[in-house]
Coordinates of C-alpha atoms (C1' of nucleotides) in Angstrom, one line a residue:
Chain A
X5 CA 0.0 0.0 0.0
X6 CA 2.5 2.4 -0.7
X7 CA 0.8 3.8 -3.1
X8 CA -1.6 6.3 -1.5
X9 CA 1.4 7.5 0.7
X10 CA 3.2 9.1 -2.4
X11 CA 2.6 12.6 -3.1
X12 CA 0.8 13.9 -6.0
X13 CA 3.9 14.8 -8.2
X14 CA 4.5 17.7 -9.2
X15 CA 3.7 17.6 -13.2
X16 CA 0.4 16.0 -12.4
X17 CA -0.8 18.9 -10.1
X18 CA 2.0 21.6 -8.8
X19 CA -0.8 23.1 -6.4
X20 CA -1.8 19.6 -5.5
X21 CA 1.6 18.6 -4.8
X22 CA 2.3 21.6 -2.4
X23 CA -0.9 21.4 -0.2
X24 CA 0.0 17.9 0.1
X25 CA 4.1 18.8 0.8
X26 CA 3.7 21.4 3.8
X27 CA 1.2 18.6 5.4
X28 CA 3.2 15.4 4.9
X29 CA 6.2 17.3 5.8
X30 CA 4.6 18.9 8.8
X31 CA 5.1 22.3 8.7
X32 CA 1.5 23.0 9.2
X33 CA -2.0 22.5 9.9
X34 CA -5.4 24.1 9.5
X35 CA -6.8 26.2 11.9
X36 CA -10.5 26.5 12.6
X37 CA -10.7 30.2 11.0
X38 CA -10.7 30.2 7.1
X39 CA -7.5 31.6 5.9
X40 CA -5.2 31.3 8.8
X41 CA -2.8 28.6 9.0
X42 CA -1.2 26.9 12.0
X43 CA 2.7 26.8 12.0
X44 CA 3.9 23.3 13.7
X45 CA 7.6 22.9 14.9
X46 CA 9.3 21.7 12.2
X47 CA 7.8 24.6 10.6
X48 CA 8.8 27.0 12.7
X49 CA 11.7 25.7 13.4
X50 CA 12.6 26.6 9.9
X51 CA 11.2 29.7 10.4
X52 CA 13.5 30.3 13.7
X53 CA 16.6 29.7 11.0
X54 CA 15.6 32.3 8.9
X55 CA 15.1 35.3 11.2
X56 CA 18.0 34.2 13.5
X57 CA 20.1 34.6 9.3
X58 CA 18.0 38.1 8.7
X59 CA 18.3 39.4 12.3
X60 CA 22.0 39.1 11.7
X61 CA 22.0 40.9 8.7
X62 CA 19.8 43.5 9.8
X63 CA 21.7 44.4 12.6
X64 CA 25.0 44.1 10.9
X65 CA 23.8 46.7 8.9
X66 CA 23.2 49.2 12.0
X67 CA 19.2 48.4 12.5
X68 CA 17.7 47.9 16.0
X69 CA 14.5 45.6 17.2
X70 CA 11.6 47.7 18.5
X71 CA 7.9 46.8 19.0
X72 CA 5.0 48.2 18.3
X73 CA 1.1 47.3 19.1
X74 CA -1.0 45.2 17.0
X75 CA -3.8 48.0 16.7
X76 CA -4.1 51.1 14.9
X77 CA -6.9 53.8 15.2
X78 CA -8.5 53.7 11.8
X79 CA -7.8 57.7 11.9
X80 CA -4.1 56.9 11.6
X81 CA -5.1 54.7 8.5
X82 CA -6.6 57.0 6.5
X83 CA -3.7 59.7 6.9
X84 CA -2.4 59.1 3.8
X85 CA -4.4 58.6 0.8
X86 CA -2.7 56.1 -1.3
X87 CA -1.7 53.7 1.5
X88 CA -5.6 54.0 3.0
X89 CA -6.6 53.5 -0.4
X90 CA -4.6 50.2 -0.8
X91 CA -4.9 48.6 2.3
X92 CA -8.0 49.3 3.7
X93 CA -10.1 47.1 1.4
X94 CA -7.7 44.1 3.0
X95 CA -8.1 45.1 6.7
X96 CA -9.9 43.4 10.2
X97 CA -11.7 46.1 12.2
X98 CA -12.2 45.8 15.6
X99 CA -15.4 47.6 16.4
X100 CA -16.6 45.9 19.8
X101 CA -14.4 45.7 22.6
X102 CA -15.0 45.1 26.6
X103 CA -18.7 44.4 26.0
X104 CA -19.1 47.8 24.3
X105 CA -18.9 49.4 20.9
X106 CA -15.7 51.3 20.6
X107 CA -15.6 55.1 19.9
X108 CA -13.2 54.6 16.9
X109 CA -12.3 51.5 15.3
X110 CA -9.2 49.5 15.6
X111 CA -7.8 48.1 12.6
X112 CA -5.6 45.1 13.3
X113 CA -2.4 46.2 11.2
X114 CA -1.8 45.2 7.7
X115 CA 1.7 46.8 7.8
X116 CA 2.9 49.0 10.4
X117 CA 3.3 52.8 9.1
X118 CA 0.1 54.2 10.1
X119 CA 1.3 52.7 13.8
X120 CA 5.3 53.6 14.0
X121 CA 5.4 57.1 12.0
X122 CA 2.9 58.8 14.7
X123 CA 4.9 57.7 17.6
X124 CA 8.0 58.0 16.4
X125 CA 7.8 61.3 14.9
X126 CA 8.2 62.3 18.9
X127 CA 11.9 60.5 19.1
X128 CA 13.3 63.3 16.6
X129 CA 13.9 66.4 16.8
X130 CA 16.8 67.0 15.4
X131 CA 19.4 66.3 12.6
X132 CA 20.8 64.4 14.9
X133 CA 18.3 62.2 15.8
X134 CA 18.2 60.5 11.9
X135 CA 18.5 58.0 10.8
X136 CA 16.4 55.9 12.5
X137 CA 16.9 52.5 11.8
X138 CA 14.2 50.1 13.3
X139 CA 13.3 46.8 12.6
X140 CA 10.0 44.5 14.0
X141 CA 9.1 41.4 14.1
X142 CA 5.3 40.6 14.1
X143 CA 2.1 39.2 12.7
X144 CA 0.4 41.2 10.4
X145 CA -3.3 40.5 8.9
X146 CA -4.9 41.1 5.5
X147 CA -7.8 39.8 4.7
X148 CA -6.9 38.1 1.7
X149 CA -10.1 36.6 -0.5
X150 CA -8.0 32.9 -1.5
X151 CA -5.6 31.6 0.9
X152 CA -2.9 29.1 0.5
X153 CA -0.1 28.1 3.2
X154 CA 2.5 30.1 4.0
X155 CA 2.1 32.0 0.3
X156 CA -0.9 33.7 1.4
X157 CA -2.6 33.8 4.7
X158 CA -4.8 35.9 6.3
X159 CA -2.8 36.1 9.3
X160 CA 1.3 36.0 8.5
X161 CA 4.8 36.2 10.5
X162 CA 7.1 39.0 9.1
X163 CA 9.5 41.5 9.9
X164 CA 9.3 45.1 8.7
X165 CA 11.9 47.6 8.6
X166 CA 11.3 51.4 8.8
X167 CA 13.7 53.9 8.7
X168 CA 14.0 57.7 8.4
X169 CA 16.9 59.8 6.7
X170 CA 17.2 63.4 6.3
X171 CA 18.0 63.1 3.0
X172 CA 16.2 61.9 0.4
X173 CA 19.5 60.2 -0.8
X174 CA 20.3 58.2 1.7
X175 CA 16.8 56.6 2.4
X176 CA 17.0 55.7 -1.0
X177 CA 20.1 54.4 -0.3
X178 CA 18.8 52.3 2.6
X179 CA 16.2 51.0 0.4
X180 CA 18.8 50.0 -2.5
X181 CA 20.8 48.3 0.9
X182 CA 18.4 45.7 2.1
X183 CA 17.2 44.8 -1.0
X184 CA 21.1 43.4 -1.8
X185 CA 20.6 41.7 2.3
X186 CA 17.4 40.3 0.8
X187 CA 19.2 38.9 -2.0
X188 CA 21.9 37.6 0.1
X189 CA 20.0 36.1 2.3
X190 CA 17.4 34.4 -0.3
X191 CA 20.5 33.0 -2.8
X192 CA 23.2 32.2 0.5
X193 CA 21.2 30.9 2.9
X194 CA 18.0 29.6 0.8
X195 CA 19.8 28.8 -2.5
X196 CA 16.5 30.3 -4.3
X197 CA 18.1 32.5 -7.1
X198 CA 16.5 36.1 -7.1
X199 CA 16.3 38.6 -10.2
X200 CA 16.2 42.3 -8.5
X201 CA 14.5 45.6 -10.0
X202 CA 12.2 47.8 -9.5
X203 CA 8.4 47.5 -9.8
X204 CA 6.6 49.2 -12.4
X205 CA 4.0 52.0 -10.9
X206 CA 0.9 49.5 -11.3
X207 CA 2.7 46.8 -8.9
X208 CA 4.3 49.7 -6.5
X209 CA 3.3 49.3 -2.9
X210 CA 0.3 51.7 -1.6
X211 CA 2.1 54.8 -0.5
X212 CA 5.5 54.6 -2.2
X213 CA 7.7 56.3 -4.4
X214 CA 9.3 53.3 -5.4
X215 CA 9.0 49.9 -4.8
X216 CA 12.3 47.3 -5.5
X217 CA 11.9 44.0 -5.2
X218 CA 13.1 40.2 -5.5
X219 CA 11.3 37.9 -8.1
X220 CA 12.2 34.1 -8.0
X221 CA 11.3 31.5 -9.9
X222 CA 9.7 28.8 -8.4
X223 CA 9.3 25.1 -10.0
X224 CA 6.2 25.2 -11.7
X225 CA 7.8 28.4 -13.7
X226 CA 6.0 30.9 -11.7
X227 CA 6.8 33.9 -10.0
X228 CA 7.1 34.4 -6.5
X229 CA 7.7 38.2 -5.1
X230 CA 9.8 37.0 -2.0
X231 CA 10.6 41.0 -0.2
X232 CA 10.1 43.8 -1.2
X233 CA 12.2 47.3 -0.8
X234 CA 10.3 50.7 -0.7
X235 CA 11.0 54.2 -1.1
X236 CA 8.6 55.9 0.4
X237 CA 9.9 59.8 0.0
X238 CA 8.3 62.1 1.9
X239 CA 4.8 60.4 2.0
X240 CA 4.3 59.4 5.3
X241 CA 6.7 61.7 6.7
X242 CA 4.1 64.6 5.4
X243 CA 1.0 62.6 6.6
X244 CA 2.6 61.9 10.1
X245 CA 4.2 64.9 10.6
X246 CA 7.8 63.5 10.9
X247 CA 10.0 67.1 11.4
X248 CA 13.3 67.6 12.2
X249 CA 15.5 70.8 12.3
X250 CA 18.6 70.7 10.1
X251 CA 22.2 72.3 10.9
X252 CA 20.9 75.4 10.1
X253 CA 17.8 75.8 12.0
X254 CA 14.9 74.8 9.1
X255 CA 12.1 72.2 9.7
X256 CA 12.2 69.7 7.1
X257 CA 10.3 66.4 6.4
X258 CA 12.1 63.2 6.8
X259 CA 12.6 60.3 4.3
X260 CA 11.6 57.0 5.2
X261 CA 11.5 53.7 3.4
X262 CA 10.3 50.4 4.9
X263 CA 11.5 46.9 3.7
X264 CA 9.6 43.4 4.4
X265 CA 9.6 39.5 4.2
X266 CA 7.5 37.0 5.5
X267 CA 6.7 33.4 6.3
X268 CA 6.0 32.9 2.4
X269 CA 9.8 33.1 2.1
X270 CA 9.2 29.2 3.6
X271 CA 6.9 28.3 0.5
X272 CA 9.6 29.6 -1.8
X273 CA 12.1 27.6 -0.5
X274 CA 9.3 24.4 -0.5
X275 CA 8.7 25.4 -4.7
X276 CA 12.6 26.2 -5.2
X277 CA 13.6 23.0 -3.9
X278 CA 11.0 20.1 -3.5
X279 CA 10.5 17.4 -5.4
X280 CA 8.1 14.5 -5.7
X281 CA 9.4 12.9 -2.9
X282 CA 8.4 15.8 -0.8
X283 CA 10.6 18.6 0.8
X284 CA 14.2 19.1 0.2
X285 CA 15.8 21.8 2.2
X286 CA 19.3 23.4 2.1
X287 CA 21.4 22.7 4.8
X288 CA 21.9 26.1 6.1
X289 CA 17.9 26.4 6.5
X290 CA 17.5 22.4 8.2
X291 CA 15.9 22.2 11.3
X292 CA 17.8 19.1 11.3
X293 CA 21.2 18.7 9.0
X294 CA 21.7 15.7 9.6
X295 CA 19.5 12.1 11.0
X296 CA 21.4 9.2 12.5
X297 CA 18.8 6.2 11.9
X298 CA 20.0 3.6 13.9
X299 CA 19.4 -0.1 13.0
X300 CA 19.5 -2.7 15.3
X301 CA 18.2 -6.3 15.8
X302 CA 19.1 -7.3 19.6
X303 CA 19.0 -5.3 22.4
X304 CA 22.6 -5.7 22.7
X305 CA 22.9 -4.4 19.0
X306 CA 20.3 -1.7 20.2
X307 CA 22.7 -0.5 22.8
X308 CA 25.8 -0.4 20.8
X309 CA 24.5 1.1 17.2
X310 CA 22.8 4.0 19.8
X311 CA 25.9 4.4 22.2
X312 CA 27.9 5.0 18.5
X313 CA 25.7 7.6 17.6
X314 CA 25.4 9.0 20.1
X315 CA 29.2 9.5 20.2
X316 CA 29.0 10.7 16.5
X317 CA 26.3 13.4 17.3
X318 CA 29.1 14.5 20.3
X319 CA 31.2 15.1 17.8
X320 CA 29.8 16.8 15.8
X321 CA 28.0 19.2 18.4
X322 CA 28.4 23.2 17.5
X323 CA 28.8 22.8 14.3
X324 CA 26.3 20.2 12.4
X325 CA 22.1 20.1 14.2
X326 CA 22.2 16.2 14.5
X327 CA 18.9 14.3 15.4
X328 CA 18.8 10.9 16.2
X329 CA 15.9 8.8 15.1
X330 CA 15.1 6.2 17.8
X331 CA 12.1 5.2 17.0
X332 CA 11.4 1.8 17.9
X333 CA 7.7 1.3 16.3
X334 CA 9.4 2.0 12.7
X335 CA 11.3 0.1 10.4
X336 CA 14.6 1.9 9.1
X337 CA 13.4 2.1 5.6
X338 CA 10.0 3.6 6.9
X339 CA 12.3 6.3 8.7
X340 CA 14.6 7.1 5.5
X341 CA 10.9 7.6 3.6
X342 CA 9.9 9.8 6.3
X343 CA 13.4 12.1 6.4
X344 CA 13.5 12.3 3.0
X345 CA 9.8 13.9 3.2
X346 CA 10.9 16.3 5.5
X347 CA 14.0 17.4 3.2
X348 CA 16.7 16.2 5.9
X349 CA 19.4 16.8 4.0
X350 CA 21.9 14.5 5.0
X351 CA 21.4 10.9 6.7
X352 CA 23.4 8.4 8.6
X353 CA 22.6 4.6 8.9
X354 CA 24.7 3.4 11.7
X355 CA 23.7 -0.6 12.4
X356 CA 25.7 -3.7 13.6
X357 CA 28.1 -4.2 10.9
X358 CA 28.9 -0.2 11.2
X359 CA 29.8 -0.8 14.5
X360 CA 32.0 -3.5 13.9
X361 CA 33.9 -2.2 10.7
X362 CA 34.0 1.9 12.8
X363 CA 32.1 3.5 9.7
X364 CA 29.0 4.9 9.0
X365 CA 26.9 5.0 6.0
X366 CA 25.8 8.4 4.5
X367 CA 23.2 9.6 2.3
X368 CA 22.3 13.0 0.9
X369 CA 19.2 14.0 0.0
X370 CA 19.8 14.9 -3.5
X371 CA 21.9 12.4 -4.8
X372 CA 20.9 10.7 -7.6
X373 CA 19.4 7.0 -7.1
X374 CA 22.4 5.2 -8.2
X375 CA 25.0 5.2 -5.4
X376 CA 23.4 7.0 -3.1
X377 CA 24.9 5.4 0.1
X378 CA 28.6 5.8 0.7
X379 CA 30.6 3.8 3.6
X380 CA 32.6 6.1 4.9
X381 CA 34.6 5.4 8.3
X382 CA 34.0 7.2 11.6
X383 CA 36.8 9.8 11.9
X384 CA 36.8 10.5 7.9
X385 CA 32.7 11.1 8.8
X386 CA 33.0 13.8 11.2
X387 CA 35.8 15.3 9.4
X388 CA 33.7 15.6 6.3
X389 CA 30.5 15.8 7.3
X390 CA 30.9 20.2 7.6
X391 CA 32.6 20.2 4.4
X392 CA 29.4 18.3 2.9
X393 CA 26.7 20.4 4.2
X394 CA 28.1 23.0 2.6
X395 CA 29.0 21.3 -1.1
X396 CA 25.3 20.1 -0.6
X397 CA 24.2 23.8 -0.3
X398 CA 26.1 24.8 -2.7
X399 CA 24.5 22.1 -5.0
X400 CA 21.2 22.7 -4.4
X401 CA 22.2 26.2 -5.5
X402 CA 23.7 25.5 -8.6
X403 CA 20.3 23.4 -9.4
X404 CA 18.4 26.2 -8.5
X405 CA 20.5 28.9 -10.7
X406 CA 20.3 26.1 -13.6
X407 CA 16.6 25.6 -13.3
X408 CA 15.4 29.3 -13.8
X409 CA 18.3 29.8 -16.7
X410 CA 16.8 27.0 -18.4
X411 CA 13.3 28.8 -18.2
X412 CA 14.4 32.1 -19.2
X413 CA 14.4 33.5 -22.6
X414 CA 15.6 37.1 -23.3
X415 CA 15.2 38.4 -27.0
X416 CA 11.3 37.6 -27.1
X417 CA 9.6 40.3 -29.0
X418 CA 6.9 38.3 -31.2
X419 CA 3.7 39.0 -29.0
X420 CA 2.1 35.5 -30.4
X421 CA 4.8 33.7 -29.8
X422 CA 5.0 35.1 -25.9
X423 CA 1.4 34.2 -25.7
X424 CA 1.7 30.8 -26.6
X425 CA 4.7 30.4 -24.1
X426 CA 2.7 31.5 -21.0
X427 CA -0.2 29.7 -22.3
X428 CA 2.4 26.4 -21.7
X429 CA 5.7 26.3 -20.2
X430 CA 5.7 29.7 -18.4
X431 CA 9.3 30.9 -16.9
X432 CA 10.7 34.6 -17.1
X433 CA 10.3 36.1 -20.5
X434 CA 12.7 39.3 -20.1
X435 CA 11.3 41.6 -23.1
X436 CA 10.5 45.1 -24.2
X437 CA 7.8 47.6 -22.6
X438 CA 6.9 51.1 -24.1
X439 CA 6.3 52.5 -20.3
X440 CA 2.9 52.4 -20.8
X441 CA 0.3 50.9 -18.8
X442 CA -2.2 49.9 -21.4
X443 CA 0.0 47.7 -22.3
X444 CA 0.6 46.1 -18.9
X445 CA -3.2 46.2 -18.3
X446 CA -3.5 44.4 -21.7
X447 CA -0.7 41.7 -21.5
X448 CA -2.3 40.7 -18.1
X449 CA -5.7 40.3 -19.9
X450 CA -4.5 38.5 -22.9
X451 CA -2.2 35.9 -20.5
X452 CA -2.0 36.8 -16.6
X453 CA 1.5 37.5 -17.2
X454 CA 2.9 41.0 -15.4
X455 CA 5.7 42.8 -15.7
X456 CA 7.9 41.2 -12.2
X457 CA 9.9 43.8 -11.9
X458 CA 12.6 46.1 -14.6
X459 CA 15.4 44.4 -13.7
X460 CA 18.3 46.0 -12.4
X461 CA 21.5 46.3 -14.9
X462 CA 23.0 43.0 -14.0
X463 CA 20.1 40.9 -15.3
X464 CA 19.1 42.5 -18.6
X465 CA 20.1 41.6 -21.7
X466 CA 22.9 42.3 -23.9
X467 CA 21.3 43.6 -26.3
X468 CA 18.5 45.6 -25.2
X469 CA 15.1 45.4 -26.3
X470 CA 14.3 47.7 -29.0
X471 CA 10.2 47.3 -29.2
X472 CA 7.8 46.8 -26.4
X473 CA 6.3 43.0 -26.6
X474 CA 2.6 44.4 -26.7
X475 CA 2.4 47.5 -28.8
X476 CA 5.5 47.0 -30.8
X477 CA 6.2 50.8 -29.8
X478 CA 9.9 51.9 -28.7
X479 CA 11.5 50.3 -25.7
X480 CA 11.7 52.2 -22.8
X481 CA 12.3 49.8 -20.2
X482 CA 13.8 45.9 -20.7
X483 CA 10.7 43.9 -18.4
X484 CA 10.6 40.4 -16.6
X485 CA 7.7 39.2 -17.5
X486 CA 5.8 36.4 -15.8
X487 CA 3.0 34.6 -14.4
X488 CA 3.1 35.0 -10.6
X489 CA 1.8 33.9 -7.2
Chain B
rC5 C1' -19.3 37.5 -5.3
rG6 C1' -19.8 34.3 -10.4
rG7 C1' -18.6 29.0 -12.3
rG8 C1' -17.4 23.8 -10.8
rG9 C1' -16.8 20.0 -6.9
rC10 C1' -17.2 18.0 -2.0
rG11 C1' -19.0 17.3 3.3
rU12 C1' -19.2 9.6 6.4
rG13 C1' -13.7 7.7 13.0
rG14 C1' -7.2 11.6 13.0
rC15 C1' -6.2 11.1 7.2
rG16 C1' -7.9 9.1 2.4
rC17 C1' -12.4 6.9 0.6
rA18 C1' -16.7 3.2 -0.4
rG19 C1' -21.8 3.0 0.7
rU20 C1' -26.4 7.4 -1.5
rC21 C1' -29.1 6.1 -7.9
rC22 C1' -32.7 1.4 -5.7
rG23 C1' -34.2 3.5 2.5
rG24 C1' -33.4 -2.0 6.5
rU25 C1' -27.4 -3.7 12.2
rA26 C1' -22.1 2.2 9.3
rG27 C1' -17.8 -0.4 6.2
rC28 C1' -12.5 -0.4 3.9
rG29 C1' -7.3 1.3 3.7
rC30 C1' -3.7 4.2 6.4
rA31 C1' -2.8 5.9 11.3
rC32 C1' -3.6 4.6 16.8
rC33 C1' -3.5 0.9 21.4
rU34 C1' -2.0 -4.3 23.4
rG35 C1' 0.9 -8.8 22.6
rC36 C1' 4.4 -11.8 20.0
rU37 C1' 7.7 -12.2 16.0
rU38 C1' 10.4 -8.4 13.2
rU39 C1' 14.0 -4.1 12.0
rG40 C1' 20.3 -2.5 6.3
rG41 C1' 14.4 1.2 1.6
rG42 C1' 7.4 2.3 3.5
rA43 C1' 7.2 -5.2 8.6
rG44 C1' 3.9 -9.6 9.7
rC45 C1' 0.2 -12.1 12.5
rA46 C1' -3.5 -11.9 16.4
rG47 C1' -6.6 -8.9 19.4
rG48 C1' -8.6 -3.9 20.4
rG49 C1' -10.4 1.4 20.7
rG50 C1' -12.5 5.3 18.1
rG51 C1' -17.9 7.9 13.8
rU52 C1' -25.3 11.3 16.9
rC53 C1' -22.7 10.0 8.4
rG54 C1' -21.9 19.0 8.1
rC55 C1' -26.6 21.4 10.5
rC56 C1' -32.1 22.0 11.0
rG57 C1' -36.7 20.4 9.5
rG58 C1' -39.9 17.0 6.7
rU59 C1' -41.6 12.0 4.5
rU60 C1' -41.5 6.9 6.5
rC61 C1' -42.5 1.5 10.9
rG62 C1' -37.4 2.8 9.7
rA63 C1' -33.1 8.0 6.7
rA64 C1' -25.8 8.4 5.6
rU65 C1' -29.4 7.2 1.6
rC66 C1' -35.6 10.5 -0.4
rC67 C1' -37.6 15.9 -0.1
rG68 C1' -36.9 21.3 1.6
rG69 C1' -33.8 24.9 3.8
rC70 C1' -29.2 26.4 5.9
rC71 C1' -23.9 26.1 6.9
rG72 C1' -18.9 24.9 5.8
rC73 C1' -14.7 23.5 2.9
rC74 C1' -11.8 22.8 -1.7
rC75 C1' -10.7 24.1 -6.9
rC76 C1' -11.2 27.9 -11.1
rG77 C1' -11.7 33.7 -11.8
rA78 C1' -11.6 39.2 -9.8
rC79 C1' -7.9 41.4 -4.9
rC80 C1' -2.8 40.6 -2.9
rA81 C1' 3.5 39.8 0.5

RNA sequence: CGGGGCGUGGCGCAGUCCGGUAGCGCACCUGCUUUGGGAGCAGGGGGUCGCCGGUUCGAAUCCGGCCGCCCCGACCA
């Protein structure tokens, strides 16, 4: 009956295959309100890995941890026009509270602004106070119509970043800044590949002057935005009142920008890297690096294939997260099916003979079905071992970067021809676009592909695109073009 | 909110057309034998069949109403 234990795969049903995934895996389970999702351990535990990487970064790059309350008067919402505008079709009101009807409503926050900008306006006063450089992390709600986990929730985990410069150059410095810790973070610690740009004015977030962002491409050759980088000028500085007085005595308006990325960073890493035998995670983002499954017939053998891996996990402590799988109502190969689900991705069979001969056996997560398992002996093992979590990372990487070159084309400028790619493969088209909305407005129409983002020098082409894809007009901008999440 | 599908032990389903003791697989519990790629045998526990009402001697099944979920679209990190 192993049958009905496989997964869908993923070129029967891709959505199938990754409702199935974050169950079987368990990273999550339904909650008894539509739309909100329950995070188990292992899936939080994965989480824990990423903020503990981003937290680093952030502060590395001079940014503190503040927090700030869950509510905001719907007053402060409608401040400023756009960002009301935007978000409030999306928000959760609190109207009753304590038995009584409240005076104002409270909307639970769909991003923080409206909350930080009014208090923190009172921390600065001067030139001296900027910047200010805060980071949060929180749960945020919008009440999203179609839900899936981790992608899109109505409630989700996030951190937001919101600074204020007093000049207009440096904020949009800070925004360029954590766009590139974005991108580290998504291609060194998640081995997802990112294409950077900015977002045309249609995509821009509600409120901003600009709007940068990371696009990936996930396995069934969609897009995933996976953060997002704004610029928000003097917007919210204007609508909050956010004043200091420069060197030489004026009151100016400070430039803010605020930067986010959330739990849907995990479903990108599920779509970057799973396959049909479920999740596959790199090693710098495992819960668990590495599983000992012991084997054992006796209790004798019991005792000496466990006291061995025991001593292996010692010594590898600090450097490699070991579990050890002593399960005794499993069978070892029921316990290499289930590892392998949960995208361990590196596993040790220790058993009798291991014991006997002072080696272990190893095998990765990826490797290819032929000789998977290698015999390797004890003291070459946990010399190794470091060295192979990180070729495996590296791997998966490489895979990753391979994957969304081989569904990329540049040089597209026959609209037909785009059509009939989005209507089948899909993948990043990078193409011309006039600057013209229409045009966007019409592309989406004709194929629900959007412009991703105009990407940043780096990624365009060679030869730039001389004619926009949909009107055959001049070329303003070089697009990504794609069908996203 | 429009179009499609589905509600039956924790999960996946059969049974519904044609009313008659609620069943199967997985999971779970106990025991014995097992354990190097999804263990076997034996025993066992668990479901007011989404909800409300109607028809009937009798409803998971027929009729009426309601609710919920999933998938496809419009909104979005």
């Amino acid at each position: 009956m192993t049958k009905d234990r496989r997964l869908t795969s993923q070129s029967e049903d891709f959505a199938a295959w990754y409702t199935e995934v974050v169950q079987a895996a368990g990273l999550v389970d339904y909650s008894p309100v539509r739309g909100c999702m329950v995070i188990k351990p292992y899936g939080y535990a994965i989480w824990e890995l990423m903020q503990s990487a981003l937290d680093g970064l952030f502060k590395a790059t001079g940014h503190q941890n503040a927090y700030f309350p869950l509510f905001l008067p719907q007053s402060a919402l409608d401040r400023e026009a756009e960002h009301v505008e935007g978000f409030a079709p999306q928000t959760a009101v609190v109207t009753h509270a304590g038995g009584e009807e409240l005076e104002e409503p409270l909307v639970v926050r769909p991003t923080s602004e409206a909350v930080i900008w009014p208090v923190v306006a009172n921390w600065i006063q001067s030139y001296r106070d900027l910047p200010v450089l805060l980071n949060q992390w929180a749960n945020v709600v919008r009440w999203e119509l179609r839900t899936r986990p981790f992608l899109r929730t109505t409630e989700f985990l996030w951190q937001e970043g919101h600074t204020a410069h007093a000049i207009a150059e440096e904020a949009r410095e800070e925004a360029r800044r954590m766009l590139a810790v974005y991108r580290e973070f998504m291609e060194e610690w998640m081995a997802m590949p990112v294409v950077t740009g900015e977002k045309t004015p249609s995509e821009r977030f509600a409120g901003a002057e600009r709007t940068f962002a990371c696009e990936a491409l996930m396995k069934d050759n969609k897009a995933l935005q996976a953060g997002t980088s704004h610029d928000l000028g003097q917007n919210f500085a204007r609508a909050f009142e956010v004043q200091y007085q420069t060197e030489e005595g004026r009151h100016e308006f400070v430039w803010n920008t605020s930067w986010g990325v959330s739990t849907r960073l995990i479903g990108g890493l599920i779509m970057t890297h799973g396959d049909d035998q479920g999740l596959s995670l790199p090693p710098r983002l495992a819960p668990y690096q590495l599983v000992i499954v012991p084997i054992w017939k006796s209790d004798e053998q019991r005792q000496s294939v466990l006291e061995k891996a025991e001593l292996l996990r010692a010594g590898l402590a600090g450097g490699v997260r070991v579990h050890i799988d002593d399960r005794e109502n499993m069978t070892p190969g029921a316990k290499y099916f289930d590892w392998e689900r949960r995208g361990v991705p590196l596993r040790m069979e220790v058993g009798p003979r291991d014991v006997e001969k002072s080696q272990v056996v190893l095998v990765s997560r990826t490797a290819s079905a032929e000789d998977r398992k290698r015999f390797v002996g004890d003291a070459e093992a946990l010399a190794t071992i470091p060295e192979m979590l990180i070729d495996l990372q590296a791997g998966v990487r490489r895979e990753a970067e391979r994957r969304r070159a081989e569904n990329s084309v540049r040089g597209l400028a026959d609209y037909g021809e785009f059509k009939a790619r989005m209507e089948g493969s899909g993948g990043f088209v990078y193409a011309g676009w006039c600057g013209d909305e229409r045009c966007e407005q019409k592309v989406k129409q004709d194929t629900k592909a959007t412009i991703r983002v105009l990407p940043d020098p780096e990624f365009r082409s060679e030869e730039p695109p001389e004619r926009c894809l949909c009107c055959g007009e001049s070329a303003d901008h070089e697009a990504l073009w794609a069908k996203a999440y």
